[in-house]
Coordinates of C-alpha atoms in Angstrom, one line a residue:
X1 CA -6.0 -31.6 -31.9
X2 CA -3.5 -34.2 -33.0
X3 CA -0.5 -35.4 -31.1
X4 CA 2.7 -36.9 -32.6
X5 CA 2.1 -40.5 -31.6
X6 CA -0.4 -42.8 -30.0
X7 CA -0.2 -46.2 -28.4
X8 CA -0.7 -48.7 -31.2
X9 CA -2.9 -51.8 -31.0
X10 CA -0.9 -55.0 -31.4
X11 CA -3.9 -57.3 -31.8
X12 CA -4.2 -59.2 -35.1
X13 CA -7.4 -57.5 -36.2
X14 CA -5.8 -54.0 -36.5
X15 CA -3.4 -52.7 -39.1
X16 CA -0.3 -50.8 -37.9
X17 CA -1.3 -47.1 -37.9
X18 CA 0.2 -43.8 -37.0
X19 CA -1.2 -40.9 -35.0
X20 CA -4.5 -39.6 -36.4
X21 CA -7.8 -38.0 -35.5
X22 CA -10.9 -40.1 -35.2
X23 CA -12.0 -39.4 -38.8
X24 CA -8.6 -40.6 -40.1
X25 CA -9.7 -44.2 -39.4
X26 CA -12.1 -46.6 -41.0
X27 CA -13.7 -49.4 -39.0
X28 CA -16.3 -52.1 -39.4
X29 CA -19.3 -52.7 -37.1
X30 CA -22.4 -54.7 -36.9
X31 CA -26.1 -54.1 -37.8
X32 CA -28.7 -54.8 -35.1
X33 CA -25.9 -56.1 -32.9
X34 CA -28.1 -57.4 -30.1
X35 CA -30.2 -59.6 -32.3
X36 CA -30.4 -63.4 -32.0
X37 CA -31.7 -65.7 -34.8
X38 CA -35.4 -66.0 -35.4
X39 CA -37.2 -69.1 -34.0
X40 CA -37.6 -71.5 -36.9
X41 CA -41.4 -71.4 -36.4
X42 CA -41.4 -67.7 -37.0
X43 CA -39.2 -67.9 -40.0
X44 CA -41.5 -70.5 -41.6
X45 CA -44.6 -68.4 -40.8
X46 CA -43.0 -65.3 -42.4
X47 CA -42.0 -67.3 -45.5
X48 CA -45.7 -68.1 -45.9
X49 CA -46.5 -64.4 -45.8
X50 CA -43.6 -62.9 -47.7
X51 CA -40.5 -64.9 -48.5
X52 CA -38.4 -61.9 -49.3
X53 CA -39.2 -60.2 -46.0
X54 CA -38.5 -63.5 -44.2
X55 CA -35.1 -63.6 -45.8
X56 CA -34.3 -60.1 -44.6
X57 CA -34.8 -61.3 -41.0
X58 CA -32.9 -64.6 -41.3
X59 CA -29.8 -63.6 -39.3
X60 CA -28.4 -63.2 -35.8
X61 CA -25.3 -62.2 -34.0
X62 CA -22.8 -63.5 -31.4
X63 CA -22.9 -61.7 -28.0
X64 CA -22.1 -58.0 -27.7
X65 CA -19.0 -58.9 -25.8
X66 CA -17.9 -61.4 -28.4
X67 CA -18.3 -58.8 -31.1
X68 CA -16.1 -56.4 -29.2
X69 CA -13.6 -59.1 -28.6
X70 CA -13.4 -59.7 -32.3
X71 CA -12.4 -56.1 -32.9
X72 CA -15.7 -54.5 -33.9
X73 CA -15.9 -50.9 -32.8
X74 CA -19.4 -50.0 -33.8
X75 CA -22.6 -51.6 -32.5
X76 CA -26.3 -50.9 -33.1
X77 CA -29.1 -51.1 -30.5
X78 CA -32.9 -50.8 -31.2
X79 CA -35.2 -49.8 -28.3
X80 CA -38.9 -49.7 -27.8
X81 CA -40.5 -47.5 -25.1
X82 CA -42.2 -49.9 -22.6
X83 CA -43.7 -47.3 -20.2
X84 CA -45.4 -49.6 -17.8
X85 CA -43.6 -52.9 -18.3
X86 CA -44.8 -56.4 -19.4
X87 CA -45.7 -55.2 -22.9
X88 CA -43.4 -57.7 -24.5
X89 CA -43.0 -60.4 -21.8
X90 CA -45.4 -62.7 -23.6
X91 CA -44.7 -62.2 -27.3
X92 CA -47.8 -62.7 -29.5
X93 CA -46.4 -65.2 -31.9
X94 CA -44.9 -67.2 -29.1
X95 CA -48.3 -67.4 -27.5
X96 CA -50.0 -68.1 -30.8
X97 CA -47.5 -71.0 -31.6
X98 CA -47.6 -72.4 -28.0
X99 CA -43.9 -71.8 -27.6
X100 CA -41.7 -70.4 -24.8
X101 CA -39.0 -68.1 -26.2
X102 CA -37.9 -66.5 -23.0
X103 CA -36.2 -67.8 -19.8
X104 CA -37.2 -66.5 -16.3
X105 CA -34.4 -63.9 -16.3
X106 CA -35.5 -62.5 -19.6
X107 CA -39.2 -62.4 -18.6
X108 CA -38.1 -60.5 -15.5
X109 CA -36.2 -57.9 -17.6
X110 CA -39.3 -57.5 -19.8
X111 CA -41.7 -57.2 -16.9
X112 CA -40.2 -53.9 -15.7
X113 CA -40.9 -50.4 -17.1
X114 CA -38.1 -49.0 -19.3
X115 CA -36.5 -49.1 -22.7
X116 CA -36.5 -52.7 -24.1
X117 CA -34.0 -53.9 -26.8
X118 CA -35.6 -55.9 -29.6
X119 CA -36.0 -55.9 -33.3
X120 CA -39.7 -56.4 -34.2
X121 CA -42.2 -56.4 -31.4
X122 CA -43.9 -59.8 -30.9
X123 CA -42.1 -61.3 -34.0
X124 CA -38.3 -60.9 -34.1
X125 CA -37.9 -60.7 -30.4
X126 CA -34.9 -62.7 -29.3
X127 CA -32.1 -60.5 -28.0
X128 CA -28.8 -60.9 -26.2
X129 CA -30.1 -58.4 -23.6
X130 CA -33.7 -57.1 -23.4
X131 CA -33.2 -54.2 -20.9
X132 CA -31.3 -51.3 -22.2
X133 CA -29.5 -50.7 -18.9
X134 CA -28.3 -54.3 -19.0
X135 CA -27.0 -54.0 -22.5
X136 CA -25.1 -50.8 -21.6
X137 CA -23.7 -52.4 -18.5
X138 CA -22.3 -55.2 -20.6
X139 CA -20.5 -52.5 -22.7
X140 CA -19.2 -50.7 -19.6
X141 CA -17.9 -54.0 -18.1
X142 CA -16.1 -54.9 -21.3
X143 CA -14.6 -51.4 -21.5
X144 CA -13.4 -51.6 -17.9
X145 CA -11.6 -54.8 -18.9
X146 CA -10.1 -53.1 -22.0
X147 CA -9.5 -49.5 -20.9
X148 CA -7.4 -48.5 -23.9
X149 CA -9.8 -49.7 -26.6
X150 CA -10.4 -47.7 -29.7
X151 CA -13.5 -45.5 -29.3
X152 CA -16.8 -47.4 -29.9
X153 CA -19.8 -45.9 -31.8
X154 CA -23.2 -47.2 -30.6
X155 CA -26.0 -46.4 -33.1
X156 CA -29.5 -46.2 -31.5
X157 CA -32.8 -46.7 -33.2
X158 CA -36.2 -45.9 -31.7
X159 CA -38.9 -48.5 -32.7
X160 CA -42.5 -47.1 -33.0
X161 CA -44.2 -49.7 -35.2
X162 CA -45.0 -53.4 -35.6
X163 CA -46.5 -55.6 -38.4
X164 CA -50.2 -55.3 -39.2
X165 CA -50.7 -59.0 -38.4
X166 CA -49.8 -58.4 -34.8
X167 CA -52.9 -57.5 -32.8
X168 CA -51.3 -56.4 -29.5
X169 CA -51.2 -52.6 -28.8
X170 CA -48.7 -50.7 -31.0
X171 CA -45.4 -49.6 -29.4
X172 CA -45.5 -46.4 -27.3
X173 CA -44.4 -43.3 -29.2
X174 CA -41.1 -41.5 -28.5
X175 CA -41.9 -37.9 -27.5
X176 CA -39.3 -35.2 -26.8
X177 CA -39.5 -36.2 -23.2
X178 CA -39.0 -39.8 -24.1
X179 CA -35.7 -38.9 -25.8
X180 CA -34.8 -36.9 -22.7
X181 CA -35.4 -40.1 -20.6
X182 CA -33.3 -42.1 -23.1
X183 CA -30.5 -39.6 -22.8
X184 CA -30.7 -39.9 -19.0
X185 CA -30.3 -43.7 -19.1
X186 CA -27.3 -43.4 -21.4
X187 CA -25.6 -40.8 -19.2
X188 CA -26.3 -42.8 -16.0
X189 CA -24.9 -46.0 -17.4
X190 CA -21.9 -44.7 -19.4
X191 CA -20.8 -41.9 -17.0
X192 CA -17.3 -40.6 -17.9
X193 CA -17.0 -43.1 -20.8
X194 CA -19.5 -41.0 -22.8
X195 CA -18.3 -38.6 -25.6
X196 CA -21.1 -36.0 -26.0
X197 CA -21.7 -33.4 -28.6
X198 CA -21.0 -30.7 -26.0
X199 CA -17.6 -32.3 -25.3
X200 CA -16.7 -32.2 -29.0
X201 CA -18.0 -28.6 -29.4
X202 CA -15.8 -27.4 -26.5
X203 CA -15.4 -23.6 -26.6
X204 CA -16.5 -23.3 -30.2
X205 CA -19.8 -21.6 -31.0
X206 CA -21.3 -24.6 -32.6
X207 CA -20.6 -28.3 -33.0
X208 CA -20.3 -27.9 -36.8
X209 CA -17.8 -25.1 -36.4
X210 CA -15.7 -27.3 -34.1
X211 CA -15.7 -30.2 -36.6
X212 CA -15.0 -28.1 -39.7
X213 CA -12.4 -25.7 -38.2
X214 CA -10.8 -27.8 -35.4
X215 CA -11.5 -31.3 -36.5
X216 CA -12.2 -34.5 -34.5
X217 CA -10.0 -35.1 -31.5
X218 CA -7.0 -37.4 -31.7
X219 CA -7.9 -41.0 -31.0
X220 CA -5.5 -41.1 -28.1
X221 CA -7.8 -38.9 -26.0
X222 CA -10.9 -40.9 -27.0
X223 CA -9.7 -44.3 -26.1
X224 CA -11.8 -46.2 -23.6
X225 CA -14.9 -44.1 -24.5
X226 CA -18.2 -44.4 -26.4
X227 CA -20.0 -42.2 -28.8
X228 CA -23.8 -42.6 -29.3
X229 CA -25.5 -41.8 -32.6
X230 CA -29.3 -41.6 -32.9
X231 CA -30.5 -42.9 -36.2
X232 CA -34.1 -41.6 -36.6
X233 CA -36.5 -40.7 -39.4
X234 CA -37.4 -37.1 -40.0
X235 CA -40.2 -37.0 -37.5
X236 CA -38.2 -38.7 -34.8
X237 CA -35.2 -36.4 -35.4
X238 CA -37.5 -33.3 -35.1
X239 CA -38.7 -34.6 -31.7
X240 CA -35.1 -35.5 -30.7
X241 CA -33.9 -32.0 -31.5
X242 CA -36.7 -30.2 -29.7
X243 CA -35.2 -28.0 -27.1
X244 CA -31.6 -29.0 -28.1
X245 CA -30.7 -26.9 -31.1
X246 CA -27.3 -27.8 -32.4
X247 CA -27.4 -30.9 -30.1
X248 CA -26.7 -28.8 -27.1
X249 CA -27.3 -30.8 -24.0
X250 CA -27.8 -34.1 -25.8
X251 CA -26.1 -37.4 -24.9
X252 CA -26.2 -38.6 -28.5
X253 CA -25.2 -37.2 -31.9
X254 CA -27.7 -37.5 -34.8
X255 CA -27.5 -37.2 -38.6
X256 CA -28.3 -33.7 -39.6
X257 CA -27.9 -31.6 -42.8
X258 CA -24.3 -30.6 -43.5
X259 CA -25.1 -26.9 -42.9
X260 CA -26.9 -27.5 -39.5
X261 CA -25.2 -26.1 -36.4
X262 CA -25.2 -29.7 -35.0
X263 CA -23.7 -31.4 -38.0
X264 CA -20.9 -33.8 -37.1
X265 CA -21.8 -37.4 -38.1
X266 CA -23.9 -38.3 -41.1
X267 CA -25.8 -41.5 -41.9
X268 CA -25.7 -42.3 -45.6
X269 CA -26.6 -45.9 -45.9
X270 CA -26.2 -46.6 -49.7
X271 CA -22.5 -46.1 -50.7
X272 CA -23.3 -47.1 -54.3
X273 CA -25.9 -44.5 -55.1
X274 CA -24.5 -41.9 -52.7
X275 CA -20.8 -42.5 -53.2
X276 CA -20.0 -38.9 -54.3
X277 CA -22.0 -37.5 -51.4
X278 CA -20.1 -39.5 -48.9
X279 CA -16.8 -38.5 -50.4
X280 CA -17.7 -34.9 -50.1
X281 CA -18.9 -35.2 -46.5
X282 CA -15.7 -37.0 -45.5
X283 CA -13.6 -34.3 -47.3
X284 CA -15.5 -31.7 -45.3
X285 CA -14.4 -33.3 -42.0
X286 CA -17.6 -35.1 -41.0
X287 CA -17.8 -38.7 -39.8
X288 CA -20.0 -40.9 -42.0
X289 CA -21.7 -44.2 -41.3
X290 CA -22.6 -46.3 -44.3
X291 CA -23.5 -50.0 -44.9
X292 CA -21.6 -52.7 -46.7
X293 CA -24.7 -54.7 -47.1
X294 CA -28.4 -54.3 -46.6
X295 CA -30.2 -57.0 -48.6
X296 CA -29.9 -60.7 -47.8
X297 CA -31.5 -61.5 -51.2
X298 CA -28.7 -59.7 -53.0
X299 CA -26.3 -61.8 -55.1
X300 CA -22.7 -62.2 -54.0
X301 CA -21.7 -59.9 -56.9
X302 CA -24.1 -57.2 -55.6
X303 CA -22.9 -57.6 -52.1
X304 CA -19.3 -57.3 -53.2
X305 CA -20.1 -54.2 -55.2
X306 CA -21.7 -52.5 -52.1
X307 CA -18.8 -53.6 -49.9
X308 CA -16.2 -52.1 -52.3
X309 CA -18.2 -48.9 -52.6
X310 CA -18.4 -48.6 -48.8
X311 CA -14.7 -49.1 -48.5
X312 CA -13.7 -46.6 -51.2
X313 CA -16.2 -43.9 -50.2
X314 CA -14.0 -42.9 -47.2
X315 CA -16.9 -43.4 -44.8
X316 CA -15.4 -44.1 -41.4
X317 CA -18.1 -46.3 -39.9
X318 CA -19.1 -49.3 -42.1
X319 CA -22.0 -51.5 -40.8
X320 CA -22.4 -55.1 -41.9
X321 CA -24.1 -58.4 -40.9
X322 CA -21.1 -60.3 -42.3
X323 CA -18.2 -59.3 -40.1
X324 CA -15.6 -62.1 -39.6
X325 CA -17.0 -64.9 -37.4
X326 CA -20.7 -63.8 -37.7
X327 CA -23.2 -66.6 -38.1
X328 CA -24.1 -65.2 -41.6
X329 CA -20.5 -65.0 -42.7
X330 CA -19.9 -68.6 -41.7
X331 CA -23.2 -69.8 -43.2
X332 CA -22.9 -68.0 -46.5
X333 CA -19.1 -68.1 -46.7
X334 CA -19.0 -64.4 -47.4
X335 CA -17.2 -61.8 -45.2
X336 CA -16.8 -58.1 -44.9
X337 CA -13.3 -57.2 -43.7
X338 CA -10.2 -55.3 -44.8
X339 CA -6.9 -56.9 -45.8
X340 CA -6.0 -60.0 -43.8
X341 CA -9.3 -60.0 -42.0
X342 CA -8.8 -56.7 -40.3
X343 CA -11.8 -54.6 -39.1
X344 CA -10.0 -51.4 -38.3
X345 CA -7.5 -49.6 -40.5
X346 CA -6.2 -46.2 -41.5
X347 CA -8.8 -44.5 -43.7
X348 CA -7.5 -44.7 -47.3
X349 CA -9.3 -41.5 -48.1
X350 CA -6.6 -39.7 -46.0
X351 CA -3.7 -42.1 -46.3
X352 CA -2.9 -42.7 -50.0
X353 CA -0.4 -45.4 -49.1
X354 CA -3.3 -47.5 -47.8
X355 CA -5.3 -47.4 -51.1
X356 CA -4.1 -50.9 -52.1
X357 CA -6.4 -52.3 -49.3
X358 CA -9.4 -51.3 -51.3
X359 CA -9.1 -54.3 -53.5
X360 CA -7.5 -56.6 -51.0
X361 CA -10.3 -57.2 -48.6
X362 CA -10.7 -60.8 -47.5
X363 CA -13.3 -62.6 -49.6

């Protein structure tokens, strides 16, 4: 599926690279990309309940568009299923503390039925866009303004729980039909910008067969497009796959066992413990998403160890809360990036001449 050359990025955040398939690259993205910082009142309340848990929520991000402008090519969006609307328009802790977290436009978004974008219902609520269609439209507009951009991976999570100290009704569950509805929203918003499992499968019998035998398409044919990856637990994945064996007909990919007919992209979040597993999956031709950090209480040494493991694992998609310019990176003076602050490079797993970058990431 490769071609001799591709149009090269000339922006400062991308290393010079030569023609390659999608899996021949390694890029950095953000975790819970939509999230704004906690209100101080909520942070202090959570510290009183569980200081460690409060620390894990003490972060936020710049806007989705600003993240894309900075060069990130992976985003993450969490959704809750608000069947009737208004379930989250008056967050419980905001009411309890006598605070107003939302402006009129945000309340309007939350008043309508549909998928809502937020982290923890009634607690960690502040978002750069509350309505999923609004979030996706932001991505489409940005893409229209940058039509030759490197393909963007959007990780999707389905939220079905909330803390026990919240007394409002629990989030609505995601059924197989709910996932069909979510697929529909993604297709309607992304249109021809969407890379689906069926498109990658092509004329091959299964998606896995296409990946293992033909490989991922060349980046040149994927520019200006988006790939969605559902990150669910076992129960959610079972519901997501119902009626869609091998991901046939789905708008999103999902992480499946390497021998599954729908295997294409794997989520292996701990590159320290699972370093060998990631190396094998990458060697077999799969895309892998891992995390360069996952614990805000970790020491700088521990964070650096996980970052280095993520880079050297060959995983193509590396999520972090500490990308260059993020509020956390500026606050903690710690950054996750490749050499010279880059967030996209040739994958050193496939390009031996790039291995020096493994120990040259910007500190």
